[in-house]
Amino acid sequence: MADVERFKLVIGGKPVAAVSGATFESQNPYTGETWAVLADGSPTDVDAAVAAARSALDGEWGRTTGFVRAQLLRRIGDLIAADAERLARLEVSDSGKLYREMIGQLTSIGSWFHYYAGLADKIEGRQIPSPNPNYLVYTRKEPIGVVAAITPWNSPLLLLTWKLAPALAAGCTMVVKPSEHAAASTVALALLFDDAGFPPGVVNVVTGSSPEIGAALAGHPGVDKVAFTGATATGRHVAHAAAENLNPVTLELGGKSPQIVFGDADLAAAASGVISGIFAATGQTCMAGSRLIVHDSVHDELVRLVAERAATIRLGDPMDPDTEMGPVANAPQYAKVLHYLKVARDEGATVAYGGAVDEDLGGLFVKPTVLTGVGPESTVVREEVFGPVLAAYPFHDEDEAVALANDTPFGLAGAVWTKDVHRAHRVAAKVRAGTVWINAYRVAAPSVPFGGYGLSGIGRENGVDAVEAYTETKAIWVELTGSTRDPFTLG
Ligand code: NDP
């Protein structure tokens, strides 16, 4: 294992071994080989990381002004952009995602830190009118405290950044628990904070192979807020654990997002948007547009266009710039996708394209799959597959399109494809989802809120308001007359 890379925990600004000395291995899903060995942390390490985060909050970091934090955030944004190539390679080795996608993501992550640098020195309280003129009242926005961030394997650093950048702008400290399937890049990122000049303990990372660590962190009494991205079922556990401490949560969970295509849509553009929504990143995104709800007048034509393009998608080495779809990220996820393909076949779905593993490539490759002959009750229409599996079914009129789109417990994202500007906005308003694209799919920016309705989560990440999720509001009353009050009256 000569070429294997080694990663430790990051606690108090330094790489440290797990207290037990234990390690675990990470396999590259393309080669199937172990490429990294990581520290296998335990709840004891979580205790140490939370203590380091608390000590940073009570120490130098807690005394920084928003102006200083803005400077530091700009610096870390620059360092990440400069190190994008290395960080992108780590993510490709861990999760099999395409280098061409990850280098784009990692290059753009700096802009999230720059955006929140712009907000760090603008976190303002208010002076509030009091009904009693003897009082001056004002509010202060204070950091909520130590934040626990629990992140998934599909875009580890991007989804961490959505939590970390606003939390640091607000003055919080953080303990991160990345997924065991893709933890290396988070360790590498955390070590950059020291280079950027952050005091030790502001960003801590505990990696490990057991779900015990996430559970210990989510329910840790030393934590003040929990921010999570991952499966809806896990999100429930996290919310229960946080509730024990009455801590607020931000949850960014699963989706079953609809792409609604009307008969007047530009079908070439819609087909391309559908492809990007479900086959980019091998369908392993929370915002995957996994349900194609298409007007019956263009159903067959659009399915043909999507299936034809799916047939030409180049599967292969994620590091090859010509590859369009990499492998499924890990063995449990691969098994899950194959399970859903079997269920779809058993329930009578028709495979317009794909529906099977790619025998030639071996490894964890599943062909991009287009299913028809499904309906609102089909399992692949109701449940999140988190893989390259599109379920297409028709509608007859606008009301039915909206009803079908909203017939889901999820509500993360969706799209409306039409040239009719009136209908576009009318339908976008009726779709119950945190993001609706019109004639587009899969666009995100630091300035635009992202999050879900229903089982897709609680709260919003990104945008100006995300900083609020990491602050507490304190009201301060100042008695102005200097007189002594009657102690037995209020106000
Ligand atoms: P999970 O939701 O299980 O994992 C997300 C994070 O939570 C990981 O860091 C995980 O750690 C951690 N975790 C696991 N159990 C607990 C717990 N009891 N308390 C606190 N934290 C916990 O996602 P998986 O990676 O296991 O993927 C499973 C499914 O989730 C996928 O098939 C997909 O459907 C969905 N998913 C959705 C995502 C989204 O963005 N909406 C992202 C990723 C997955 P560890 O991995 O080390 O167990």
PDB file of C-alpha atoms in Angstrom, residues 266-441:
ATOM      1  CA  ASP A 266     -38.090  23.430 -26.679  1.00  0.00           C
ATOM      2  CA  LEU A 267     -37.660  19.666 -26.572  1.00  0.00           C
ATOM      3  CA  ALA A 268     -33.942  19.675 -27.368  1.00  0.00           C
ATOM      4  CA  ALA A 269     -33.300  22.052 -24.455  1.00  0.00           C
ATOM      5  CA  ALA A 270     -35.645  20.081 -22.195  1.00  0.00           C
ATOM      6  CA  ALA A 271     -33.945  16.786 -23.078  1.00  0.00           C
ATOM      7  CA  SER A 272     -30.574  18.300 -22.239  1.00  0.00           C
ATOM      8  CA  GLY A 273     -31.959  19.650 -18.931  1.00  0.00           C
ATOM      9  CA  VAL A 274     -33.429  16.257 -18.090  1.00  0.00           C
ATOM     10  CA  ILE A 275     -30.084  14.572 -18.840  1.00  0.00           C
ATOM     11  CA  SER A 276     -28.251  17.063 -16.621  1.00  0.00           C
ATOM     12  CA  GLY A 277     -30.805  16.628 -13.840  1.00  0.00           C
ATOM     13  CA  ILE A 278     -30.574  12.843 -13.595  1.00  0.00           C
ATOM     14  CA  PHE A 279     -27.351  11.626 -15.198  1.00  0.00           C
ATOM     15  CA  ALA A 280     -24.845  14.307 -14.181  1.00  0.00           C
ATOM     16  CA  ALA A 281     -23.019  13.123 -11.049  1.00  0.00           C
ATOM     17  CA  THR A 282     -24.444   9.649 -11.820  1.00  0.00           C
ATOM     18  CA  GLY A 283     -27.772  10.864 -10.411  1.00  0.00           C
ATOM     19  CA  GLN A 284     -26.262  11.079  -6.935  1.00  0.00           C
ATOM     20  CA  THR A 285     -27.469  14.538  -6.043  1.00  0.00           C
ATOM     21  CA  CYS A 286     -30.176  15.589  -3.654  1.00  0.00           C
ATOM     22  CA  MET A 287     -31.612  17.842  -6.380  1.00  0.00           C
ATOM     23  CA  ALA A 288     -31.729  15.055  -9.014  1.00  0.00           C
ATOM     24  CA  GLY A 289     -34.643  15.570 -11.399  1.00  0.00           C
ATOM     25  CA  SER A 290     -35.689  11.959 -11.128  1.00  0.00           C
ATOM     26  CA  ARG A 291     -39.338  12.286 -12.250  1.00  0.00           C
ATOM     27  CA  LEU A 292     -40.058  13.341 -15.839  1.00  0.00           C
ATOM     28  CA  ILE A 293     -43.691  14.465 -16.014  1.00  0.00           C
ATOM     29  CA  VAL A 294     -44.324  15.162 -19.666  1.00  0.00           C
ATOM     30  CA  HIS A 295     -47.354  16.259 -21.697  1.00  0.00           C
ATOM     31  CA  ASP A 296     -48.814  13.272 -23.537  1.00  0.00           C
ATOM     32  CA  SER A 297     -48.499  15.055 -26.912  1.00  0.00           C
ATOM     33  CA  VAL A 298     -44.668  15.027 -26.632  1.00  0.00           C
ATOM     34  CA  HIS A 299     -44.113  12.120 -24.215  1.00  0.00           C
ATOM     35  CA  ASP A 300     -42.842   9.610 -26.759  1.00  0.00           C
ATOM     36  CA  GLU A 301     -40.685  12.116 -28.606  1.00  0.00           C
ATOM     37  CA  LEU A 302     -39.029  13.458 -25.446  1.00  0.00           C
ATOM     38  CA  VAL A 303     -38.439   9.973 -24.053  1.00  0.00           C
ATOM     39  CA  ARG A 304     -36.832   9.043 -27.387  1.00  0.00           C
ATOM     40  CA  LEU A 305     -34.571  12.120 -27.284  1.00  0.00           C
ATOM     41  CA  VAL A 306     -33.513  11.451 -23.683  1.00  0.00           C
ATOM     42  CA  ALA A 307     -32.965   7.727 -24.306  1.00  0.00           C
ATOM     43  CA  GLU A 308     -30.907   8.447 -27.448  1.00  0.00           C
ATOM     44  CA  ARG A 309     -28.669  10.866 -25.569  1.00  0.00           C
ATOM     45  CA  ALA A 310     -28.439   8.456 -22.607  1.00  0.00           C
ATOM     46  CA  ALA A 311     -27.180   5.803 -25.027  1.00  0.00           C
ATOM     47  CA  THR A 312     -24.268   8.051 -26.036  1.00  0.00           C
ATOM     48  CA  ILE A 313     -23.205   9.040 -22.505  1.00  0.00           C
ATOM     49  CA  ARG A 314     -19.541   8.102 -22.075  1.00  0.00           C
ATOM     50  CA  LEU A 315     -19.060   6.025 -18.928  1.00  0.00           C
ATOM     51  CA  GLY A 316     -15.556   5.458 -17.630  1.00  0.00           C
ATOM     52  CA  ASP A 317     -12.584   6.751 -15.692  1.00  0.00           C
ATOM     53  CA  PRO A 318     -13.717   9.771 -13.652  1.00  0.00           C
ATOM     54  CA  MET A 319     -10.299  11.391 -14.154  1.00  0.00           C
ATOM     55  CA  ASP A 320     -10.650  11.266 -17.972  1.00  0.00           C
ATOM     56  CA  PRO A 321     -11.893  14.671 -19.191  1.00  0.00           C
ATOM     57  CA  ASP A 322     -14.024  12.948 -21.866  1.00  0.00           C
ATOM     58  CA  THR A 323     -15.966  10.839 -19.359  1.00  0.00           C
ATOM     59  CA  GLU A 324     -19.537  12.006 -18.789  1.00  0.00           C
ATOM     60  CA  MET A 325     -20.679   9.542 -16.104  1.00  0.00           C
ATOM     61  CA  GLY A 326     -18.558   7.846 -13.463  1.00  0.00           C
ATOM     62  CA  PRO A 327     -19.340   4.840 -11.285  1.00  0.00           C
ATOM     63  CA  VAL A 328     -21.802   4.757  -8.424  1.00  0.00           C
ATOM     64  CA  ALA A 329     -19.915   6.099  -5.397  1.00  0.00           C
ATOM     65  CA  ASN A 330     -19.781   3.063  -3.117  1.00  0.00           C
ATOM     66  CA  ALA A 331     -20.850  -0.551  -2.807  1.00  0.00           C
ATOM     67  CA  PRO A 332     -23.933  -0.014  -0.567  1.00  0.00           C
ATOM     68  CA  GLN A 333     -25.197   2.674  -2.949  1.00  0.00           C
ATOM     69  CA  TYR A 334     -24.582   0.387  -5.947  1.00  0.00           C
ATOM     70  CA  ALA A 335     -26.627  -2.364  -4.282  1.00  0.00           C
ATOM     71  CA  LYS A 336     -29.384   0.148  -3.587  1.00  0.00           C
ATOM     72  CA  VAL A 337     -29.602   1.297  -7.221  1.00  0.00           C
ATOM     73  CA  LEU A 338     -29.704  -2.307  -8.473  1.00  0.00           C
ATOM     74  CA  HIS A 339     -32.442  -3.072  -5.960  1.00  0.00           C
ATOM     75  CA  TYR A 340     -34.585  -0.232  -7.353  1.00  0.00           C
ATOM     76  CA  LEU A 341     -34.018  -1.419 -10.940  1.00  0.00           C
ATOM     77  CA  LYS A 342     -35.272  -4.871  -9.952  1.00  0.00           C
ATOM     78  CA  VAL A 343     -38.292  -3.433  -8.142  1.00  0.00           C
ATOM     79  CA  ALA A 344     -39.125  -1.307 -11.215  1.00  0.00           C
ATOM     80  CA  ARG A 345     -38.980  -4.358 -13.488  1.00  0.00           C
ATOM     81  CA  ASP A 346     -41.058  -6.426 -11.034  1.00  0.00           C
ATOM     82  CA  GLU A 347     -43.674  -3.652 -10.979  1.00  0.00           C
ATOM     83  CA  GLY A 348     -43.916  -3.701 -14.791  1.00  0.00           C
ATOM     84  CA  ALA A 349     -41.850  -0.675 -15.825  1.00  0.00           C
ATOM     85  CA  THR A 350     -40.561  -0.553 -19.396  1.00  0.00           C
ATOM     86  CA  VAL A 351     -36.858   0.129 -19.874  1.00  0.00           C
ATOM     87  CA  ALA A 352     -36.483   2.725 -22.655  1.00  0.00           C
ATOM     88  CA  TYR A 353     -32.729   2.642 -22.105  1.00  0.00           C
ATOM     89  CA  GLY A 354     -30.265   1.122 -19.622  1.00  0.00           C
ATOM     90  CA  GLY A 355     -31.746  -0.715 -16.675  1.00  0.00           C
ATOM     91  CA  ALA A 356     -28.620  -2.749 -15.978  1.00  0.00           C
ATOM     92  CA  VAL A 357     -25.015  -2.645 -14.899  1.00  0.00           C
ATOM     93  CA  ASP A 358     -22.389  -1.944 -17.557  1.00  0.00           C
ATOM     94  CA  GLU A 359     -20.805  -5.378 -18.015  1.00  0.00           C
ATOM     95  CA  ASP A 360     -17.910  -4.053 -20.108  1.00  0.00           C
ATOM     96  CA  LEU A 361     -16.690  -1.642 -17.464  1.00  0.00           C
ATOM     97  CA  GLY A 362     -17.289  -3.852 -14.432  1.00  0.00           C
ATOM     98  CA  GLY A 363     -16.776  -2.025 -11.140  1.00  0.00           C
ATOM     99  CA  LEU A 364     -19.706  -0.063  -9.835  1.00  0.00           C
ATOM    100  CA  PHE A 365     -21.091   1.159 -13.175  1.00  0.00           C
ATOM    101  CA  VAL A 366     -24.829   1.322 -13.805  1.00  0.00           C
ATOM    102  CA  LYS A 367     -26.074   2.381 -17.246  1.00  0.00           C
ATOM    103  CA  PRO A 368     -28.046   5.615 -17.402  1.00  0.00           C
ATOM    104  CA  THR A 369     -31.598   4.374 -17.177  1.00  0.00           C
ATOM    105  CA  VAL A 370     -34.861   5.711 -18.594  1.00  0.00           C
ATOM    106  CA  LEU A 371     -38.020   4.004 -17.365  1.00  0.00           C
ATOM    107  CA  THR A 372     -41.533   4.429 -18.777  1.00  0.00           C
ATOM    108  CA  GLY A 373     -44.760   2.611 -17.974  1.00  0.00           C
ATOM    109  CA  VAL A 374     -44.581   3.899 -14.401  1.00  0.00           C
ATOM    110  CA  GLY A 375     -47.159   5.961 -12.511  1.00  0.00           C
ATOM    111  CA  PRO A 376     -47.626   7.947  -9.322  1.00  0.00           C
ATOM    112  CA  GLU A 377     -47.778   4.755  -7.219  1.00  0.00           C
ATOM    113  CA  SER A 378     -44.609   3.127  -8.623  1.00  0.00           C
ATOM    114  CA  THR A 379     -41.811   2.656  -6.104  1.00  0.00           C
ATOM    115  CA  VAL A 380     -39.265   4.403  -8.359  1.00  0.00           C
ATOM    116  CA  VAL A 381     -41.595   7.404  -8.539  1.00  0.00           C
ATOM    117  CA  ARG A 382     -42.133   7.550  -4.778  1.00  0.00           C
ATOM    118  CA  GLU A 383     -38.689   6.763  -3.341  1.00  0.00           C
ATOM    119  CA  GLU A 384     -35.302   8.431  -3.785  1.00  0.00           C
ATOM    120  CA  VAL A 385     -33.029   6.093  -5.780  1.00  0.00           C
ATOM    121  CA  PHE A 386     -29.996   8.396  -5.652  1.00  0.00           C
ATOM    122  CA  GLY A 387     -28.663   6.988  -8.901  1.00  0.00           C
ATOM    123  CA  PRO A 388     -28.943   7.425 -12.688  1.00  0.00           C
ATOM    124  CA  VAL A 389     -32.585   6.317 -12.929  1.00  0.00           C
ATOM    125  CA  LEU A 390     -35.251   8.487 -14.579  1.00  0.00           C
ATOM    126  CA  ALA A 391     -38.965   7.646 -14.261  1.00  0.00           C
ATOM    127  CA  ALA A 392     -41.082   9.189 -17.062  1.00  0.00           C
ATOM    128  CA  TYR A 393     -44.893   9.393 -17.114  1.00  0.00           C
ATOM    129  CA  PRO A 394     -47.453  11.539 -18.934  1.00  0.00           C
ATOM    130  CA  PHE A 395     -49.974  14.231 -17.979  1.00  0.00           C
ATOM    131  CA  HIS A 396     -52.934  15.664 -19.884  1.00  0.00           C
ATOM    132  CA  ASP A 397     -53.436  19.213 -18.593  1.00  0.00           C
ATOM    133  CA  GLU A 398     -51.784  21.832 -16.389  1.00  0.00           C
ATOM    134  CA  ASP A 399     -53.741  20.990 -13.229  1.00  0.00           C
ATOM    135  CA  GLU A 400     -52.801  17.339 -13.537  1.00  0.00           C
ATOM    136  CA  ALA A 401     -49.138  18.255 -14.115  1.00  0.00           C
ATOM    137  CA  VAL A 402     -49.095  20.269 -10.882  1.00  0.00           C
ATOM    138  CA  ALA A 403     -50.967  17.554  -8.965  1.00  0.00           C
ATOM    139  CA  LEU A 404     -48.519  14.868 -10.153  1.00  0.00           C
ATOM    140  CA  ALA A 405     -45.498  17.057  -9.378  1.00  0.00           C
ATOM    141  CA  ASN A 406     -46.768  17.659  -5.844  1.00  0.00           C
ATOM    142  CA  ASP A 407     -47.778  14.029  -5.256  1.00  0.00           C
ATOM    143  CA  THR A 408     -44.631  13.311  -3.238  1.00  0.00           C
ATOM    144  CA  PRO A 409     -43.573  13.680   0.385  1.00  0.00           C
ATOM    145  CA  PHE A 410     -40.441  15.492  -0.833  1.00  0.00           C
ATOM    146  CA  GLY A 411     -40.120  19.097  -2.038  1.00  0.00           C
ATOM    147  CA  LEU A 412     -36.527  19.975  -2.770  1.00  0.00           C
ATOM    148  CA  ALA A 413     -36.489  21.144  -6.392  1.00  0.00           C
ATOM    149  CA  GLY A 414     -38.223  20.971  -9.746  1.00  0.00           C
ATOM    150  CA  ALA A 415     -38.360  22.487 -13.204  1.00  0.00           C
ATOM    151  CA  VAL A 416     -40.960  23.761 -15.640  1.00  0.00           C
ATOM    152  CA  TRP A 417     -40.211  23.585 -19.359  1.00  0.00           C
ATOM    153  CA  THR A 418     -42.477  25.734 -21.565  1.00  0.00           C
ATOM    154  CA  LYS A 419     -42.262  28.738 -23.889  1.00  0.00           C
ATOM    155  CA  ASP A 420     -45.470  30.214 -22.392  1.00  0.00           C
ATOM    156  CA  VAL A 421     -44.239  32.852 -19.914  1.00  0.00           C
ATOM    157  CA  HIS A 422     -47.604  33.050 -18.113  1.00  0.00           C
ATOM    158  CA  ARG A 423     -47.800  29.323 -17.574  1.00  0.00           C
ATOM    159  CA  ALA A 424     -44.137  29.120 -16.570  1.00  0.00           C
ATOM    160  CA  HIS A 425     -44.588  31.443 -13.581  1.00  0.00           C
ATOM    161  CA  ARG A 426     -48.072  30.127 -12.720  1.00  0.00           C
ATOM    162  CA  VAL A 427     -46.830  26.551 -12.480  1.00  0.00           C
ATOM    163  CA  ALA A 428     -43.554  27.517 -10.745  1.00  0.00           C
ATOM    164  CA  ALA A 429     -45.624  29.166  -8.012  1.00  0.00           C
ATOM    165  CA  LYS A 430     -47.741  26.038  -7.519  1.00  0.00           C
ATOM    166  CA  VAL A 431     -44.926  23.479  -7.302  1.00  0.00           C
ATOM    167  CA  ARG A 432     -44.221  22.809  -3.629  1.00  0.00           C
ATOM    168  CA  ALA A 433     -40.418  22.850  -3.665  1.00  0.00           C
ATOM    169  CA  GLY A 434     -37.622  25.036  -2.335  1.00  0.00           C
ATOM    170  CA  THR A 435     -36.182  25.650  -5.823  1.00  0.00           C
ATOM    171  CA  VAL A 436     -37.959  25.749  -9.180  1.00  0.00           C
ATOM    172  CA  TRP A 437     -36.031  26.356 -12.376  1.00  0.00           C
ATOM    173  CA  ILE A 438     -37.833  27.587 -15.491  1.00  0.00           C
ATOM    174  CA  ASN A 439     -36.312  26.159 -18.687  1.00  0.00           C
ATOM    175  CA  ALA A 440     -33.171  25.197 -16.758  1.00  0.00           C
ATOM    176  CA  TYR A 441     -31.925  22.648 -14.208  1.00  0.00           C
TER     177      TYR A 441
END
